Amino acid sequence: MKRRAICSLIAGLLAAPLLLPVAHAQTEADVKAQVAKLKPKDFPTQPIELTVVYPAGGAVDVSARHVGKYFEKWSGQKAIVNNRTGGAGIVGHTYLATQAKNDGYTLGVVASLIFADSMLRSQGRWTLDNLEPIAYLNSDGLNAIVSSEGPYKDKSFKDMIELAKQKPNTIRVATVPNSVFEYLVDQLELVTGAKFLKVPFQGGAPAIAAVLGNHVDMSIGFHVEFISMLEAKKVTPIAVASAERSPYLPNVPTVNEILGRKDVIWGATRWVTAPKGIPADRKAYLVAAFNAAVRDPELQAEFRKLGSVPDTRFATPAQIAEHLNRLATLERDFYVKSGRLK
Amino acid sequence: MPVTFALTPVASIAMLAAMFYGAMYGGSTTSILVNIPGEAASVVTCLDGYQMAKQGRAGVALGMAAIGSFIAGTLSLVAMTFFSPLLTSAALTFGPPENFALMVLGLVCTILMIQGSALKGIMMIGLGLLLATVGIDLVDGKERFTFGSVDLSAGFDLVAVVIGLFGVSEILLNVESAIKNEVVATRIRELLPTWQDWKDSWKPILRGSGLGFLLGVIPGGGPVTASFMSYAVERRIAKDPTRFGKGAIEGLAGPESANNAAVASGMIPLMSLGLPGNAVTALLMGALIIQGVQPGPMMMSQHPDVFWGVIASMYVGNVFLLILNLPLIGLWVQLLRVPYAVLFPIILLLAVVGTYSANKNFFDLYVMIGFGVIGYVLRKFDYEMGPLLLSFVLAPLLEQSLRQSMVMSSEGFAIFLARPITVTLLAISLALILLVVKRKVQTKGDAT
């Protein structure tokens, strides 16, 4: 823990003077020169591998492919995406935390779904401390959605909670077992006393199809999963489980606003991570290069196309680690309260 | 997929879709020539396709597979061009109970596929269902039969299982049989289908196209289900069902058409609902999103160029598949002249590479070898691999849709009787089972 803090600090100090003014006065060439100045002589001599623990085509994979492209643009070095899939991510997460070499060539593009893996499924073999953050990419909040044509089309989120309280086990909600989808619904039940009928689906897309076909009454999903249904006016989002309102849905309240709480935050936060302990000079270089990439407006536009929210407030590894720890602590508290974790 | 990054949306999705149905056809080539299916949808093709090759009709089999695929793919596209919006709402009516009924029908069709001993076949279906439970429970997330292994928590990978059960075990069996080149021994006679073949095949092709088209639209369906349901149908309605499994061209033409039709119509839920039916369409969806095209109800109005571009490219792709494949048939058939001693090590090498590249997980190679040995032993004792694999493919959706239905229902199994589609599908399943039992009883009566 201590060494990690020092490492992050060093990298942060190296990166800070470089990063702060980037957005404004500097030209592209300046930034590229600054990134190049940090390049160690012997690194990289081969492409950087970005491990993605989910299949090609998903939101994490697409984010990784974009960031790899912009890493190349700013550093001139190659980055390739490698999908190590299996076990809903646990296979790849375990690889990153316990087997991947910490020489800077193997990085991971991970999502906050790794929190649950580290706390509930790693079986003590690894924790989040086996990894260290390099660069923050983006985040998505989970949304609650009803059909715009079904029997609940005029109900607010509060109405749905009330209905589930008055007539327990009658409001059918599509969730994805063992995922943030389910944890969100569980936490809603825990803090409001409502009781939903939770119908399990494999992912947000089938869940949203189920709400359209009236097989369920409410569904949970990421923005990208229902954006086209929203444009076709087939679904109505009624709440978002993020800390702030989604910039894409400014009229949809957050769950915390509705319930008067602060701790209902579920979604996916994505970042570039590395196995712990990569050499300080290599880390500083990678931090600078990836940060130059995530500050590129073109990359941010790509993220927005995915319905994700880029955020450049988290620039140094220390800042990212602090933010992630805050999210992880909220999750841990919920796992303890819901009896998932002792 | 990474390649598509640099292309336009239409070009990238056209390329990926073409690779998908190209692979669908390539998978049947190896099924016919060496009894090793390239992917799960070609398993059925082995049954009669390989037998045809043994009879010296490999060229006919390959030709009919290509032509059937072409006709089915084209018909499916025409239907898709006209009926997309209609089918989209039909696909939405398929909720968990409907999917469950469909999977039950699928399992019943698996029983109809059994060639030899019914008891052994049903045992294999049971084994397939059992093997599919390994890994993380889809509903409550508990690990089952993983013995604490992270690798097993993902379950057995389908690619590794297919290659193991069919490829590795086939090689082991052949190594043992003193390397005699059966296929070449019976000379390669005809290269093109005869008039009789056409007469036998056109109806199965049309039926396969229709079936494949419908199953492709339904999220729980897809090419694998389509191919063996078509086989079951053909065998069911054939005048002489005993020819099946011995090189009946109907048993090849029907399923081959069905899987290609399903590939094409599988684009409907993808493009109009943003609902990928399987891993490949999920990849296509990712490729579209990368390009800033969001699949869904608005795609046709917001990106008409992409929507119709993809459909047009699939028409062209189908024609190309035919043009490229027909002249190559002669070449593929020549492959059979390569001595097994040379051919099999190469196939084994490709099997290893193919299995590893699917997930880049070393554990999959152990799975492949393990299933190869299991397949070898089982086949020695005349257990069939087809039912085992097909029930393994159906099991996850079967279990999931059953458990979803049970959660949704307040009156237990009554949910299946309250919906017209489920009642119809379950009634068909029951009727098929009764027919099989009746036939068994009759043949037993005749024997005594």
PDB file of C-alpha atoms in Angstrom, chain A residues 50-254:
ATOM      1  CA  LEU A  50      -4.180  -3.506 -23.882  1.00  0.00           C
ATOM      2  CA  THR A  51      -5.921  -6.434 -22.242  1.00  0.00           C
ATOM      3  CA  VAL A  52      -9.716  -6.333 -22.397  1.00  0.00           C
ATOM      4  CA  VAL A  53     -11.462  -8.963 -20.315  1.00  0.00           C
ATOM      5  CA  TYR A  54     -14.725  -8.810 -22.285  1.00  0.00           C
ATOM      6  CA  PRO A  55     -15.468  -9.882 -25.859  1.00  0.00           C
ATOM      7  CA  ALA A  56     -14.775  -7.658 -28.846  1.00  0.00           C
ATOM      8  CA  GLY A  57     -17.565  -5.217 -29.612  1.00  0.00           C
ATOM      9  CA  GLY A  58     -18.618  -4.383 -26.046  1.00  0.00           C
ATOM     10  CA  ALA A  59     -18.337  -0.939 -24.483  1.00  0.00           C
ATOM     11  CA  VAL A  60     -15.020  -1.667 -22.742  1.00  0.00           C
ATOM     12  CA  ASP A  61     -13.557  -3.185 -25.883  1.00  0.00           C
ATOM     13  CA  VAL A  62     -14.662  -0.277 -28.049  1.00  0.00           C
ATOM     14  CA  SER A  63     -13.280   2.226 -25.498  1.00  0.00           C
ATOM     15  CA  ALA A  64      -9.991   0.337 -25.507  1.00  0.00           C
ATOM     16  CA  ARG A  65      -9.707   0.286 -29.279  1.00  0.00           C
ATOM     17  CA  HIS A  66     -10.331   4.011 -29.413  1.00  0.00           C
ATOM     18  CA  VAL A  67      -7.849   4.814 -26.674  1.00  0.00           C
ATOM     19  CA  GLY A  68      -5.268   2.572 -28.334  1.00  0.00           C
ATOM     20  CA  LYS A  69      -5.654   4.518 -31.552  1.00  0.00           C
ATOM     21  CA  TYR A  70      -5.204   7.884 -29.813  1.00  0.00           C
ATOM     22  CA  PHE A  71      -2.305   6.542 -27.726  1.00  0.00           C
ATOM     23  CA  GLU A  72      -0.604   5.869 -31.046  1.00  0.00           C
ATOM     24  CA  LYS A  73      -1.462   9.333 -32.275  1.00  0.00           C
ATOM     25  CA  TRP A  74       0.167  11.063 -29.290  1.00  0.00           C
ATOM     26  CA  SER A  75       3.093   8.761 -28.564  1.00  0.00           C
ATOM     27  CA  GLY A  76       3.884   7.339 -31.974  1.00  0.00           C
ATOM     28  CA  GLN A  77       4.019   3.904 -30.345  1.00  0.00           C
ATOM     29  CA  LYS A  78       1.791   0.984 -31.175  1.00  0.00           C
ATOM     30  CA  ALA A  79      -0.917  -0.355 -28.859  1.00  0.00           C
ATOM     31  CA  ILE A  80      -2.909  -3.486 -29.613  1.00  0.00           C
ATOM     32  CA  VAL A  81      -6.063  -4.763 -27.945  1.00  0.00           C
ATOM     33  CA  ASN A  82      -6.066  -8.342 -26.712  1.00  0.00           C
ATOM     34  CA  ASN A  83      -9.377  -9.834 -25.558  1.00  0.00           C
ATOM     35  CA  ARG A  84      -8.901 -12.305 -22.724  1.00  0.00           C
ATOM     36  CA  THR A  85     -12.471 -13.306 -22.160  1.00  0.00           C
ATOM     37  CA  GLY A  86     -14.196 -15.845 -19.981  1.00  0.00           C
ATOM     38  CA  GLY A  87     -16.152 -16.122 -16.757  1.00  0.00           C
ATOM     39  CA  ALA A  88     -17.750 -12.699 -17.270  1.00  0.00           C
ATOM     40  CA  GLY A  89     -14.358 -11.066 -16.846  1.00  0.00           C
ATOM     41  CA  ILE A  90     -12.915 -12.985 -13.915  1.00  0.00           C
ATOM     42  CA  VAL A  91     -10.473 -14.907 -16.126  1.00  0.00           C
ATOM     43  CA  GLY A  92      -8.955 -11.730 -17.550  1.00  0.00           C
ATOM     44  CA  HIS A  93      -9.010  -9.825 -14.254  1.00  0.00           C
ATOM     45  CA  THR A  94      -7.172 -12.659 -12.536  1.00  0.00           C
ATOM     46  CA  TYR A  95      -4.639 -12.690 -15.360  1.00  0.00           C
ATOM     47  CA  LEU A  96      -4.006  -8.954 -15.042  1.00  0.00           C
ATOM     48  CA  ALA A  97      -3.707  -9.038 -11.265  1.00  0.00           C
ATOM     49  CA  THR A  98      -1.649 -12.189 -10.815  1.00  0.00           C
ATOM     50  CA  GLN A  99       0.060 -13.264 -14.043  1.00  0.00           C
ATOM     51  CA  ALA A 100       0.672 -10.278 -16.289  1.00  0.00           C
ATOM     52  CA  LYS A 101       4.249  -8.970 -16.234  1.00  0.00           C
ATOM     53  CA  ASN A 102       4.694  -5.554 -14.668  1.00  0.00           C
ATOM     54  CA  ASP A 103       7.139  -4.428 -17.356  1.00  0.00           C
ATOM     55  CA  GLY A 104       4.773  -1.870 -18.853  1.00  0.00           C
ATOM     56  CA  TYR A 105       4.006  -3.880 -21.967  1.00  0.00           C
ATOM     57  CA  THR A 106       0.838  -5.423 -20.583  1.00  0.00           C
ATOM     58  CA  LEU A 107      -1.832  -2.969 -19.535  1.00  0.00           C
ATOM     59  CA  GLY A 108      -5.528  -3.481 -19.018  1.00  0.00           C
ATOM     60  CA  VAL A 109      -8.527  -1.417 -20.001  1.00  0.00           C
ATOM     61  CA  VAL A 110     -10.926  -2.280 -17.215  1.00  0.00           C
ATOM     62  CA  ALA A 111     -14.287  -1.187 -15.899  1.00  0.00           C
ATOM     63  CA  SER A 112     -15.469  -0.775 -12.319  1.00  0.00           C
ATOM     64  CA  LEU A 113     -17.062  -4.201 -12.638  1.00  0.00           C
ATOM     65  CA  ILE A 114     -13.624  -5.305 -11.454  1.00  0.00           C
ATOM     66  CA  PHE A 115     -14.562  -4.100  -7.946  1.00  0.00           C
ATOM     67  CA  ALA A 116     -17.124  -6.858  -7.542  1.00  0.00           C
ATOM     68  CA  ASP A 117     -14.695  -9.432  -8.955  1.00  0.00           C
ATOM     69  CA  SER A 118     -11.982  -8.365  -6.516  1.00  0.00           C
ATOM     70  CA  MET A 119     -14.296  -8.418  -3.488  1.00  0.00           C
ATOM     71  CA  LEU A 120     -16.657 -11.289  -4.242  1.00  0.00           C
ATOM     72  CA  ARG A 121     -14.998 -13.621  -6.726  1.00  0.00           C
ATOM     73  CA  SER A 122     -11.221 -13.426  -6.464  1.00  0.00           C
ATOM     74  CA  GLN A 123     -11.232 -16.000  -3.646  1.00  0.00           C
ATOM     75  CA  GLY A 124      -8.456 -14.133  -1.906  1.00  0.00           C
ATOM     76  CA  ARG A 125      -5.994 -14.580  -4.772  1.00  0.00           C
ATOM     77  CA  TRP A 126      -5.881 -10.903  -5.592  1.00  0.00           C
ATOM     78  CA  THR A 127      -7.279  -7.497  -4.652  1.00  0.00           C
ATOM     79  CA  LEU A 128      -7.454  -4.107  -6.319  1.00  0.00           C
ATOM     80  CA  ASP A 129      -4.052  -3.356  -4.760  1.00  0.00           C
ATOM     81  CA  ASN A 130      -2.461  -5.743  -7.259  1.00  0.00           C
ATOM     82  CA  LEU A 131      -3.179  -3.153  -9.932  1.00  0.00           C
ATOM     83  CA  GLU A 132      -2.490   0.538 -10.302  1.00  0.00           C
ATOM     84  CA  PRO A 133      -4.344   3.071 -12.450  1.00  0.00           C
ATOM     85  CA  ILE A 134      -2.664   4.791 -15.412  1.00  0.00           C
ATOM     86  CA  ALA A 135      -5.376   6.936 -17.010  1.00  0.00           C
ATOM     87  CA  TYR A 136      -9.072   7.640 -16.535  1.00  0.00           C
ATOM     88  CA  LEU A 137     -11.262   7.074 -19.591  1.00  0.00           C
ATOM     89  CA  ASN A 138     -15.000   7.543 -19.041  1.00  0.00           C
ATOM     90  CA  SER A 139     -18.060   6.488 -17.087  1.00  0.00           C
ATOM     91  CA  ASP A 140     -21.676   5.477 -17.685  1.00  0.00           C
ATOM     92  CA  GLY A 141     -24.466   5.491 -15.127  1.00  0.00           C
ATOM     93  CA  LEU A 142     -27.139   2.821 -15.097  1.00  0.00           C
ATOM     94  CA  ASN A 143     -30.619   4.008 -16.033  1.00  0.00           C
ATOM     95  CA  ALA A 144     -34.062   2.758 -15.076  1.00  0.00           C
ATOM     96  CA  ILE A 145     -36.337   2.566 -18.120  1.00  0.00           C
ATOM     97  CA  VAL A 146     -40.007   1.898 -18.755  1.00  0.00           C
ATOM     98  CA  SER A 147     -41.763   1.302 -22.065  1.00  0.00           C
ATOM     99  CA  SER A 148     -43.347   4.399 -23.629  1.00  0.00           C
ATOM    100  CA  GLU A 149     -46.331   2.330 -24.705  1.00  0.00           C
ATOM    101  CA  GLY A 150     -46.785  -0.090 -21.806  1.00  0.00           C
ATOM    102  CA  PRO A 151     -49.013   0.174 -18.728  1.00  0.00           C
ATOM    103  CA  TYR A 152     -46.346   2.082 -16.768  1.00  0.00           C
ATOM    104  CA  LYS A 153     -45.569   4.709 -19.396  1.00  0.00           C
ATOM    105  CA  ASP A 154     -46.674   7.658 -17.214  1.00  0.00           C
ATOM    106  CA  LYS A 155     -45.099   6.482 -13.977  1.00  0.00           C
ATOM    107  CA  SER A 156     -42.161   8.232 -12.382  1.00  0.00           C
ATOM    108  CA  PHE A 157     -39.365   6.356 -10.681  1.00  0.00           C
ATOM    109  CA  LYS A 158     -40.869   7.234  -7.314  1.00  0.00           C
ATOM    110  CA  ASP A 159     -44.220   5.803  -8.467  1.00  0.00           C
ATOM    111  CA  MET A 160     -42.555   2.536  -9.434  1.00  0.00           C
ATOM    112  CA  ILE A 161     -40.879   2.276  -6.026  1.00  0.00           C
ATOM    113  CA  GLU A 162     -44.205   3.027  -4.313  1.00  0.00           C
ATOM    114  CA  LEU A 163     -45.978   0.385  -6.405  1.00  0.00           C
ATOM    115  CA  ALA A 164     -43.327  -2.154  -5.508  1.00  0.00           C
ATOM    116  CA  LYS A 165     -43.843  -1.284  -1.849  1.00  0.00           C
ATOM    117  CA  GLN A 166     -47.637  -1.474  -1.892  1.00  0.00           C
ATOM    118  CA  LYS A 167     -47.838  -4.641  -3.957  1.00  0.00           C
ATOM    119  CA  PRO A 168     -44.583  -6.486  -3.322  1.00  0.00           C
ATOM    120  CA  ASN A 169     -43.332  -8.928  -5.975  1.00  0.00           C
ATOM    121  CA  THR A 170     -45.607  -7.691  -8.735  1.00  0.00           C
ATOM    122  CA  ILE A 171     -43.485  -5.114 -10.549  1.00  0.00           C
ATOM    123  CA  ARG A 172     -41.274  -7.121 -12.903  1.00  0.00           C
ATOM    124  CA  VAL A 173     -37.784  -5.686 -13.331  1.00  0.00           C
ATOM    125  CA  ALA A 174     -35.256  -7.041 -15.818  1.00  0.00           C
ATOM    126  CA  THR A 175     -31.853  -7.381 -14.164  1.00  0.00           C
ATOM    127  CA  VAL A 176     -28.583  -9.063 -15.039  1.00  0.00           C
ATOM    128  CA  PRO A 177     -27.634 -11.463 -12.255  1.00  0.00           C
ATOM    129  CA  ASN A 178     -24.407 -10.890 -10.400  1.00  0.00           C
ATOM    130  CA  SER A 179     -23.819  -7.527 -11.952  1.00  0.00           C
ATOM    131  CA  VAL A 180     -24.294  -3.866 -11.173  1.00  0.00           C
ATOM    132  CA  PHE A 181     -27.783  -4.212 -12.686  1.00  0.00           C
ATOM    133  CA  GLU A 182     -28.796  -6.553  -9.905  1.00  0.00           C
ATOM    134  CA  TYR A 183     -26.879  -4.702  -7.197  1.00  0.00           C
ATOM    135  CA  LEU A 184     -28.717  -1.492  -8.082  1.00  0.00           C
ATOM    136  CA  VAL A 185     -32.127  -3.139  -7.745  1.00  0.00           C
ATOM    137  CA  ASP A 186     -31.050  -4.876  -4.538  1.00  0.00           C
ATOM    138  CA  GLN A 187     -29.882  -1.628  -3.043  1.00  0.00           C
ATOM    139  CA  LEU A 188     -33.163   0.066  -4.010  1.00  0.00           C
ATOM    140  CA  GLU A 189     -35.017  -2.691  -2.187  1.00  0.00           C
ATOM    141  CA  LEU A 190     -32.694  -2.427   0.770  1.00  0.00           C
ATOM    142  CA  VAL A 191     -33.041   1.339   1.242  1.00  0.00           C
ATOM    143  CA  THR A 192     -36.718   1.797   0.299  1.00  0.00           C
ATOM    144  CA  GLY A 193     -38.322  -1.447   1.471  1.00  0.00           C
ATOM    145  CA  ALA A 194     -39.759  -2.038  -1.990  1.00  0.00           C
ATOM    146  CA  LYS A 195     -39.865  -5.571  -3.357  1.00  0.00           C
ATOM    147  CA  PHE A 196     -39.464  -6.160  -7.084  1.00  0.00           C
ATOM    148  CA  LEU A 197     -39.917  -9.329  -9.094  1.00  0.00           C
ATOM    149  CA  LYS A 198     -36.439  -9.650 -10.549  1.00  0.00           C
ATOM    150  CA  VAL A 199     -36.343 -11.435 -13.898  1.00  0.00           C
ATOM    151  CA  PRO A 200     -32.777 -12.388 -14.867  1.00  0.00           C
ATOM    152  CA  PHE A 201     -31.424 -11.568 -18.351  1.00  0.00           C
ATOM    153  CA  GLN A 202     -27.987 -11.882 -19.933  1.00  0.00           C
ATOM    154  CA  GLY A 203     -27.128  -8.250 -20.535  1.00  0.00           C
ATOM    155  CA  GLY A 204     -28.835  -4.935 -21.090  1.00  0.00           C
ATOM    156  CA  ALA A 205     -29.902  -5.411 -24.736  1.00  0.00           C
ATOM    157  CA  PRO A 206     -32.160  -8.436 -24.116  1.00  0.00           C
ATOM    158  CA  ALA A 207     -33.471  -6.740 -20.976  1.00  0.00           C
ATOM    159  CA  ILE A 208     -34.553  -3.714 -22.991  1.00  0.00           C
ATOM    160  CA  ALA A 209     -36.126  -5.924 -25.658  1.00  0.00           C
ATOM    161  CA  ALA A 210     -38.092  -7.555 -22.824  1.00  0.00           C
ATOM    162  CA  VAL A 211     -39.441  -4.213 -21.628  1.00  0.00           C
ATOM    163  CA  LEU A 212     -40.472  -3.394 -25.216  1.00  0.00           C
ATOM    164  CA  GLY A 213     -42.245  -6.738 -25.567  1.00  0.00           C
ATOM    165  CA  ASN A 214     -43.994  -6.164 -22.219  1.00  0.00           C
ATOM    166  CA  HIS A 215     -42.399  -9.238 -20.689  1.00  0.00           C
ATOM    167  CA  VAL A 216     -41.143  -7.014 -17.853  1.00  0.00           C
ATOM    168  CA  ASP A 217     -42.345  -3.655 -16.516  1.00  0.00           C
ATOM    169  CA  MET A 218     -39.069  -1.869 -15.879  1.00  0.00           C
ATOM    170  CA  SER A 219     -35.583  -2.451 -17.145  1.00  0.00           C
ATOM    171  CA  ILE A 220     -32.092  -1.385 -16.192  1.00  0.00           C
ATOM    172  CA  GLY A 221     -29.623  -0.381 -18.867  1.00  0.00           C
ATOM    173  CA  PHE A 222     -26.687   1.697 -20.020  1.00  0.00           C
ATOM    174  CA  HIS A 223     -27.332   4.701 -22.238  1.00  0.00           C
ATOM    175  CA  VAL A 224     -25.843   3.093 -25.345  1.00  0.00           C
ATOM    176  CA  GLU A 225     -28.140   0.097 -24.967  1.00  0.00           C
ATOM    177  CA  PHE A 226     -31.371   2.056 -25.332  1.00  0.00           C
ATOM    178  CA  ILE A 227     -30.342   5.241 -27.149  1.00  0.00           C
ATOM    179  CA  SER A 228     -31.907   4.192 -30.438  1.00  0.00           C
ATOM    180  CA  MET A 229     -35.103   3.083 -28.666  1.00  0.00           C
ATOM    181  CA  LEU A 230     -35.166   6.457 -26.973  1.00  0.00           C
ATOM    182  CA  GLU A 231     -34.872   8.275 -30.277  1.00  0.00           C
ATOM    183  CA  ALA A 232     -37.700   6.148 -31.631  1.00  0.00           C
ATOM    184  CA  LYS A 233     -39.707   7.187 -28.524  1.00  0.00           C
ATOM    185  CA  LYS A 234     -40.219   3.586 -27.519  1.00  0.00           C
ATOM    186  CA  VAL A 235     -38.691   3.799 -24.044  1.00  0.00           C
ATOM    187  CA  THR A 236     -38.661   6.433 -21.301  1.00  0.00           C
ATOM    188  CA  PRO A 237     -35.731   6.669 -18.902  1.00  0.00           C
ATOM    189  CA  ILE A 238     -37.027   7.569 -15.427  1.00  0.00           C
ATOM    190  CA  ALA A 239     -33.873   7.712 -13.292  1.00  0.00           C
ATOM    191  CA  VAL A 240     -30.100   7.449 -13.555  1.00  0.00           C
ATOM    192  CA  ALA A 241     -27.921   5.890 -10.871  1.00  0.00           C
ATOM    193  CA  SER A 242     -24.905   8.165 -11.242  1.00  0.00           C
ATOM    194  CA  ALA A 243     -23.504  10.861  -8.947  1.00  0.00           C
ATOM    195  CA  GLU A 244     -24.570  13.634 -11.316  1.00  0.00           C
ATOM    196  CA  ARG A 245     -27.289  13.783 -13.977  1.00  0.00           C
ATOM    197  CA  SER A 246     -26.296  12.415 -17.344  1.00  0.00           C
ATOM    198  CA  PRO A 247     -25.331  15.189 -19.762  1.00  0.00           C
ATOM    199  CA  TYR A 248     -27.343  13.344 -22.397  1.00  0.00           C
ATOM    200  CA  LEU A 249     -30.522  13.232 -20.295  1.00  0.00           C
ATOM    201  CA  PRO A 250     -30.551  16.498 -18.346  1.00  0.00           C
ATOM    202  CA  ASN A 251     -34.241  16.116 -17.423  1.00  0.00           C
ATOM    203  CA  VAL A 252     -33.897  12.675 -15.904  1.00  0.00           C
ATOM    204  CA  PRO A 253     -33.246  12.898 -12.136  1.00  0.00           C
ATOM    205  CA  THR A 254     -30.630  10.818 -10.363  1.00  0.00           C
TER     206      THR A 254
END
